[in-house]
Amino acid sequence: MSELPKKEGNFFEWYNEVLERSQVTDKRYPVKGLNVWPPFGLSIRSLFDQTLRNAVGPIGYQEVSFPTLIPETELKKESEHIKGFEAEVYWVTRGGNTPLDINLCLRPTSETAMYPMFALWVRSHKDLPLRTFQICNVFRYETKSTRPLLRIREIHFYEGHTVHPTEESATRQVQEDLGSFEQVARSFALPYLINKRPEWDKFPGAHYSLGLDIPFGDARTLQVGTVHHYRDNFAKPYGIQYETEDGKTAFGHQTTYGISERLIGGVVGVHGDEKGLVLPPALAPVQVAIVPVPGKGSKEAVEGAARALGSTLSAGGLRVKVDLSEDRPGAKYYAWESRGVPLRIELGPREVEEKAATLADRFGKKRKVPQAELLSEVRAELESFLTTLADRAQARFRDAIARAKELSDLKGPKAVYLIGWCGKEACGHKVEEVVEGGLLGTIEGGSPADIVQGEAPPCIVCGSGPSRWAAAGRPI
Amino acid sequence: MSELPKKEGNFFEWYNEVLERSQVTDKRYPVKGLNVWPPFGLSIRSLFDQTLRNAVGPIGYQEVSFPTLIPETELKKESEHIKGFEAEVYWVTRGGNTPLDINLCLRPTSETAMYPMFALWVRSHKDLPLRTFQICNVFRYETKSTRPLLRIREIHFYEGHTVHPTEESATRQVQEDLGSFEQVARSFALPYLINKRPEWDKFPGAHYSLGLDIPFGDARTLQVGTVHHYRDNFAKPYGIQYETEDGKTAFGHQTTYGISERLIGGVVGVHGDEKGLVLPPALAPVQVAIVPVPGKGSKEAVEGAARALGSTLSAGGLRVKVDLSEDRPGAKYYAWESRGVPLRIELGPREVEEKAATLADRFGKKRKVPQAELLSEVRAELESFLTTLADRAQARFRDAIARAKELSDLKGPKAVYLIGWCGKEACGHKVEEVVEGGLLGTIEGGSPADIVQGEAPPCIVCGSGPSRWAAAGRPI
């Protein structure tokens, strides 16, 4: 197979080609922007979902599943929300040949599907906090050009929705959600920034919105998640009320927490290289590929040993593939590398004789270990691979971010510029003018945490203070 | 809480009430027939999905995920298929305020979404057989009155789709699918019949259709699954062709295998009783509820012991809940019973002293076991509970089925009548007239296998032979 396009400078050519070759998604479906998940890609997606579930279960979220279709009457109850979505929802207007009495939209997100039910579920302060999430597909009538995993029309989506007795309780939830995101990002070896979006760029209906952003591709940024505080903005139109301990009636305060398949796109784009996919162990359908390298006359012994080691590792809870196909070892190495498998085990007659195995990680680092210690050695190696991956990603993350002192600095080659911003709308819009779209917001945290240090400089536009650290960049 | 309606004679009153009280589904969503899965119901659904995955993985199926929306042009390629579905598909006609160039339907099933892609995926005989499945939601614009899990508008659906080089290979697949269904039905303790649907009642576009039917409710039947043989009926219009070993081009032969959330409804309806849900261990979100029954002054010791036993069972891979809520033990027993938990462990000061635990199954059978053997005893008890459940269900299954010798017998109180049928359409329609709708088809098997024995009697309508055993009943 021909070489991949260079990643540097041709990012999207490289990106599309990697997804196609490794069969993460198939974009040949007859409607543009609606993609198919072949078996390999769907395995990654299922591991992705499981990582999210594992991160939110311990903070009290329970999984639910709501209908895909939302009646127009419910969608329109919160006026800001509908303004934000009306241009991009798909409308079902007919059942068979019969026009529907009330049009139904395909959920673009599920606030307006869930909240009429929350109004029934929440009665008393004892029912709060209510923490639910669903993993589903949402739909956006996307008119810009589509990109696999990043900008599509049917989107695989995690959405957490909570109800709290007070604004403060909802604020604490926002912090817990950020904590669970940190755990997810660590599993995926992804550094990120938490940016509080400017007032004019928050989620339609929100009190405030936090975007989780990463530098991505050729000097762009990618929003891979969001956490919103709604106050009682939705509770009021949807009637989500409860009886307080002293018998009064109060509206709930709400938050949401959203992560989509974009985050998978983020993993592909950040970690992948000239050989193809590079997957963190948590997302790898095959964590360890065992490749027998038989010499003359040793095929049976070597393959037998490979199968035995495969069983040991599978029994230890690892996802293992023993590759007994007819291809030559070099072709197998190439195939597993291009699919992002973190670890390969090479097993030749020499290794069999020595009761050893050679471990090779996705970046080519090799070492020989005794078979008797294989399971613990492989576990250690996967841990260490995740660290390597995180270190590499962090180095590039730091390299993609720079401080800008003057507006003209924003024209440079970095993905994200750190600036001082006084918070005034006029100054914000000026920044957006220069960077073509993106004042990502004031920086509220991230990982690594030391990206911004010390007091913020004066506003990059008007020079006045006090100002806050903010991030500017061009979102995909 | 008030008593449940009697199941006998008021089946649907009982059924709706059980689903509502045990929170399997919530039907108060503002669009009729679109139901919500609360946490408890969704856990059951996830276990259901996992049971299906476990049954089809070993026979070579791989999981995929296709778009929800199908363009009208693809939906209409197979002429019988579209005739069967055009009255019941939902149509998306607008994106935002823009009319779509080509209308999109919400998949009523995914043949027409998958097969254009299969035409790209299948090139050579080496790509066959292709076995894929997806677990997704499908949509039907249902105009009859809706019923939770049984007749709804957004349906949780398992669909297997295969492509084979020859008709015979596809026929073998049908048998393998039936084998995997038998495994699923055994996990759920459900007896069933396999009926080959009459020509006029087969799936639109199929060569033949097998329905998996169970007696259900007050003398009705429920189709809980289907397996279809398509021959090359779809391969031709969708261009699913391959190069044979000798370099010729041939069309693939296809099968599908469908199971929906109806099967969960089947489990609820068949096993439930006057106390509420009864769940087979495979579908129980909580398989074992541990209820401490402290005497005076022993609360701490008893609860400590309960927690310790809970950890032992969880570590053994069981789904366990230690109920430390404030309610009285009797109230806890009632709550867990109504949610269908197969096994309860009662633990009082006496048991703690004796290092024992009392096991009580959902039907009230009790025995005391030593704590040291708890895990193996509980496992054995869950096995034996499944057997009890299967025996009870089988007794009722036999009781719901009778042989009919004359047309007037079909007016009796049984859910299914076994008849001789010569195969002629006129005779079939006559049977349908008498039983109001249901000639389920010729009996091709089922479990238990001895429901029909010996040669079939002459046709119940025309008296001629040779005839075949067939089943008549009124489907829900």
PDB file of C-alpha atoms in Angstrom, chain A residues 126-233:
ATOM      1  CA  LYS A 126     -35.471  14.066  48.221  1.00  0.00           C
ATOM      2  CA  ASP A 127     -35.443  13.430  44.464  1.00  0.00           C
ATOM      3  CA  LEU A 128     -32.469  15.793  44.060  1.00  0.00           C
ATOM      4  CA  PRO A 129     -29.840  15.880  42.794  1.00  0.00           C
ATOM      5  CA  LEU A 130     -31.058  13.930  39.783  1.00  0.00           C
ATOM      6  CA  ARG A 131     -28.137  12.830  37.604  1.00  0.00           C
ATOM      7  CA  THR A 132     -28.834  11.060  34.340  1.00  0.00           C
ATOM      8  CA  PHE A 133     -26.980  10.496  31.131  1.00  0.00           C
ATOM      9  CA  GLN A 134     -27.657   8.874  27.818  1.00  0.00           C
ATOM     10  CA  ILE A 135     -25.466   7.702  24.989  1.00  0.00           C
ATOM     11  CA  CYS A 136     -27.336   8.184  21.764  1.00  0.00           C
ATOM     12  CA  ASN A 137     -27.176   9.690  18.314  1.00  0.00           C
ATOM     13  CA  VAL A 138     -28.117  13.317  17.715  1.00  0.00           C
ATOM     14  CA  PHE A 139     -28.752  15.026  14.404  1.00  0.00           C
ATOM     15  CA  ARG A 140     -27.719  18.336  12.887  1.00  0.00           C
ATOM     16  CA  TYR A 141     -28.557  19.543   9.429  1.00  0.00           C
ATOM     17  CA  GLU A 142     -24.981  20.561   8.750  1.00  0.00           C
ATOM     18  CA  THR A 143     -24.563  22.834   5.755  1.00  0.00           C
ATOM     19  CA  LYS A 144     -20.787  23.310   5.933  1.00  0.00           C
ATOM     20  CA  SER A 145     -18.596  20.639   4.388  1.00  0.00           C
ATOM     21  CA  THR A 146     -18.619  17.539   6.547  1.00  0.00           C
ATOM     22  CA  ARG A 147     -15.631  15.695   8.068  1.00  0.00           C
ATOM     23  CA  PRO A 148     -15.658  12.192   9.557  1.00  0.00           C
ATOM     24  CA  LEU A 149     -16.070  12.222  13.370  1.00  0.00           C
ATOM     25  CA  LEU A 150     -15.700  16.020  13.464  1.00  0.00           C
ATOM     26  CA  ARG A 151     -18.555  17.615  11.596  1.00  0.00           C
ATOM     27  CA  ILE A 152     -21.291  15.224  10.578  1.00  0.00           C
ATOM     28  CA  ARG A 153     -25.053  14.997  10.490  1.00  0.00           C
ATOM     29  CA  GLU A 154     -25.696  12.015  12.743  1.00  0.00           C
ATOM     30  CA  ILE A 155     -23.455  12.279  15.773  1.00  0.00           C
ATOM     31  CA  HIS A 156     -22.686   9.684  18.411  1.00  0.00           C
ATOM     32  CA  PHE A 157     -23.193  11.600  21.635  1.00  0.00           C
ATOM     33  CA  TYR A 158     -22.835  11.318  25.397  1.00  0.00           C
ATOM     34  CA  GLU A 159     -25.057  13.761  27.247  1.00  0.00           C
ATOM     35  CA  GLY A 160     -25.303  14.138  31.007  1.00  0.00           C
ATOM     36  CA  HIS A 161     -28.257  16.084  32.454  1.00  0.00           C
ATOM     37  CA  THR A 162     -28.677  16.965  36.113  1.00  0.00           C
ATOM     38  CA  VAL A 163     -31.157  18.769  38.345  1.00  0.00           C
ATOM     39  CA  HIS A 164     -30.149  20.349  41.652  1.00  0.00           C
ATOM     40  CA  PRO A 165     -31.943  22.130  44.454  1.00  0.00           C
ATOM     41  CA  THR A 166     -29.776  25.257  44.234  1.00  0.00           C
ATOM     42  CA  GLU A 167     -27.480  27.169  41.930  1.00  0.00           C
ATOM     43  CA  GLU A 168     -24.527  26.305  44.189  1.00  0.00           C
ATOM     44  CA  SER A 169     -25.256  22.598  44.033  1.00  0.00           C
ATOM     45  CA  ALA A 170     -25.316  22.857  40.217  1.00  0.00           C
ATOM     46  CA  THR A 171     -22.019  24.738  40.308  1.00  0.00           C
ATOM     47  CA  ARG A 172     -20.451  21.907  42.301  1.00  0.00           C
ATOM     48  CA  GLN A 173     -21.742  19.496  39.668  1.00  0.00           C
ATOM     49  CA  VAL A 174     -19.904  21.456  36.982  1.00  0.00           C
ATOM     50  CA  GLN A 175     -16.699  20.883  38.950  1.00  0.00           C
ATOM     51  CA  GLU A 176     -17.411  17.162  39.323  1.00  0.00           C
ATOM     52  CA  ASP A 177     -18.054  16.861  35.613  1.00  0.00           C
ATOM     53  CA  LEU A 178     -14.743  18.547  34.908  1.00  0.00           C
ATOM     54  CA  GLY A 179     -13.126  16.024  37.264  1.00  0.00           C
ATOM     55  CA  SER A 180     -14.632  13.126  35.375  1.00  0.00           C
ATOM     56  CA  PHE A 181     -13.499  14.641  32.086  1.00  0.00           C
ATOM     57  CA  GLU A 182      -9.980  14.840  33.421  1.00  0.00           C
ATOM     58  CA  GLN A 183     -10.100  11.112  34.057  1.00  0.00           C
ATOM     59  CA  VAL A 184     -11.327  10.474  30.497  1.00  0.00           C
ATOM     60  CA  ALA A 185      -8.668  12.726  28.990  1.00  0.00           C
ATOM     61  CA  ARG A 186      -5.999  10.957  31.017  1.00  0.00           C
ATOM     62  CA  SER A 187      -7.146   7.568  29.647  1.00  0.00           C
ATOM     63  CA  PHE A 188      -6.836   9.010  26.162  1.00  0.00           C
ATOM     64  CA  ALA A 189      -3.512  10.807  26.864  1.00  0.00           C
ATOM     65  CA  LEU A 190      -5.004  14.125  25.735  1.00  0.00           C
ATOM     66  CA  PRO A 191      -4.005  17.528  27.132  1.00  0.00           C
ATOM     67  CA  TYR A 192      -6.749  20.184  26.934  1.00  0.00           C
ATOM     68  CA  LEU A 193      -7.852  23.648  27.988  1.00  0.00           C
ATOM     69  CA  ILE A 194     -11.058  24.566  29.806  1.00  0.00           C
ATOM     70  CA  ASN A 195     -12.368  27.810  28.344  1.00  0.00           C
ATOM     71  CA  LYS A 196     -15.372  29.722  29.579  1.00  0.00           C
ATOM     72  CA  ARG A 197     -17.045  30.821  26.369  1.00  0.00           C
ATOM     73  CA  PRO A 198     -17.817  34.514  25.873  1.00  0.00           C
ATOM     74  CA  GLU A 199     -21.393  35.489  26.666  1.00  0.00           C
ATOM     75  CA  TRP A 200     -22.264  35.659  22.937  1.00  0.00           C
ATOM     76  CA  ASP A 201     -20.946  32.207  22.249  1.00  0.00           C
ATOM     77  CA  LYS A 202     -22.492  30.189  25.052  1.00  0.00           C
ATOM     78  CA  PHE A 203     -24.917  27.299  24.529  1.00  0.00           C
ATOM     79  CA  PRO A 204     -28.406  28.560  23.626  1.00  0.00           C
ATOM     80  CA  GLY A 205     -30.247  28.826  26.939  1.00  0.00           C
ATOM     81  CA  ALA A 206     -27.231  28.420  29.228  1.00  0.00           C
ATOM     82  CA  HIS A 207     -26.179  30.616  32.134  1.00  0.00           C
ATOM     83  CA  TYR A 208     -22.574  29.899  31.153  1.00  0.00           C
ATOM     84  CA  SER A 209     -20.715  27.352  29.010  1.00  0.00           C
ATOM     85  CA  LEU A 210     -17.318  25.754  29.448  1.00  0.00           C
ATOM     86  CA  GLY A 211     -15.648  24.410  26.332  1.00  0.00           C
ATOM     87  CA  LEU A 212     -12.999  21.701  26.457  1.00  0.00           C
ATOM     88  CA  ASP A 213     -10.609  22.566  23.651  1.00  0.00           C
ATOM     89  CA  ILE A 214      -7.517  20.972  22.150  1.00  0.00           C
ATOM     90  CA  PRO A 215      -5.068  22.231  19.511  1.00  0.00           C
ATOM     91  CA  PHE A 216      -5.786  20.178  16.405  1.00  0.00           C
ATOM     92  CA  GLY A 217      -4.490  19.694  12.885  1.00  0.00           C
ATOM     93  CA  ASP A 218      -2.768  22.577  11.143  1.00  0.00           C
ATOM     94  CA  ALA A 219      -3.031  25.365  13.728  1.00  0.00           C
ATOM     95  CA  ARG A 220      -6.703  24.874  14.479  1.00  0.00           C
ATOM     96  CA  THR A 221      -8.583  24.003  17.657  1.00  0.00           C
ATOM     97  CA  LEU A 222     -11.208  21.356  18.311  1.00  0.00           C
ATOM     98  CA  GLN A 223     -13.933  21.519  20.941  1.00  0.00           C
ATOM     99  CA  VAL A 224     -14.099  17.965  22.288  1.00  0.00           C
ATOM    100  CA  GLY A 225     -16.574  18.502  25.110  1.00  0.00           C
ATOM    101  CA  THR A 226     -18.731  21.023  26.938  1.00  0.00           C
ATOM    102  CA  VAL A 227     -20.126  21.555  30.409  1.00  0.00           C
ATOM    103  CA  HIS A 228     -22.998  24.005  30.819  1.00  0.00           C
ATOM    104  CA  HIS A 229     -24.610  25.596  33.847  1.00  0.00           C
ATOM    105  CA  TYR A 230     -28.267  26.371  33.104  1.00  0.00           C
ATOM    106  CA  ARG A 231     -29.342  27.909  36.406  1.00  0.00           C
ATOM    107  CA  ASP A 232     -33.155  27.620  36.293  1.00  0.00           C
ATOM    108  CA  ASN A 233     -33.389  28.823  32.692  1.00  0.00           C
TER     109      ASN A 233
END
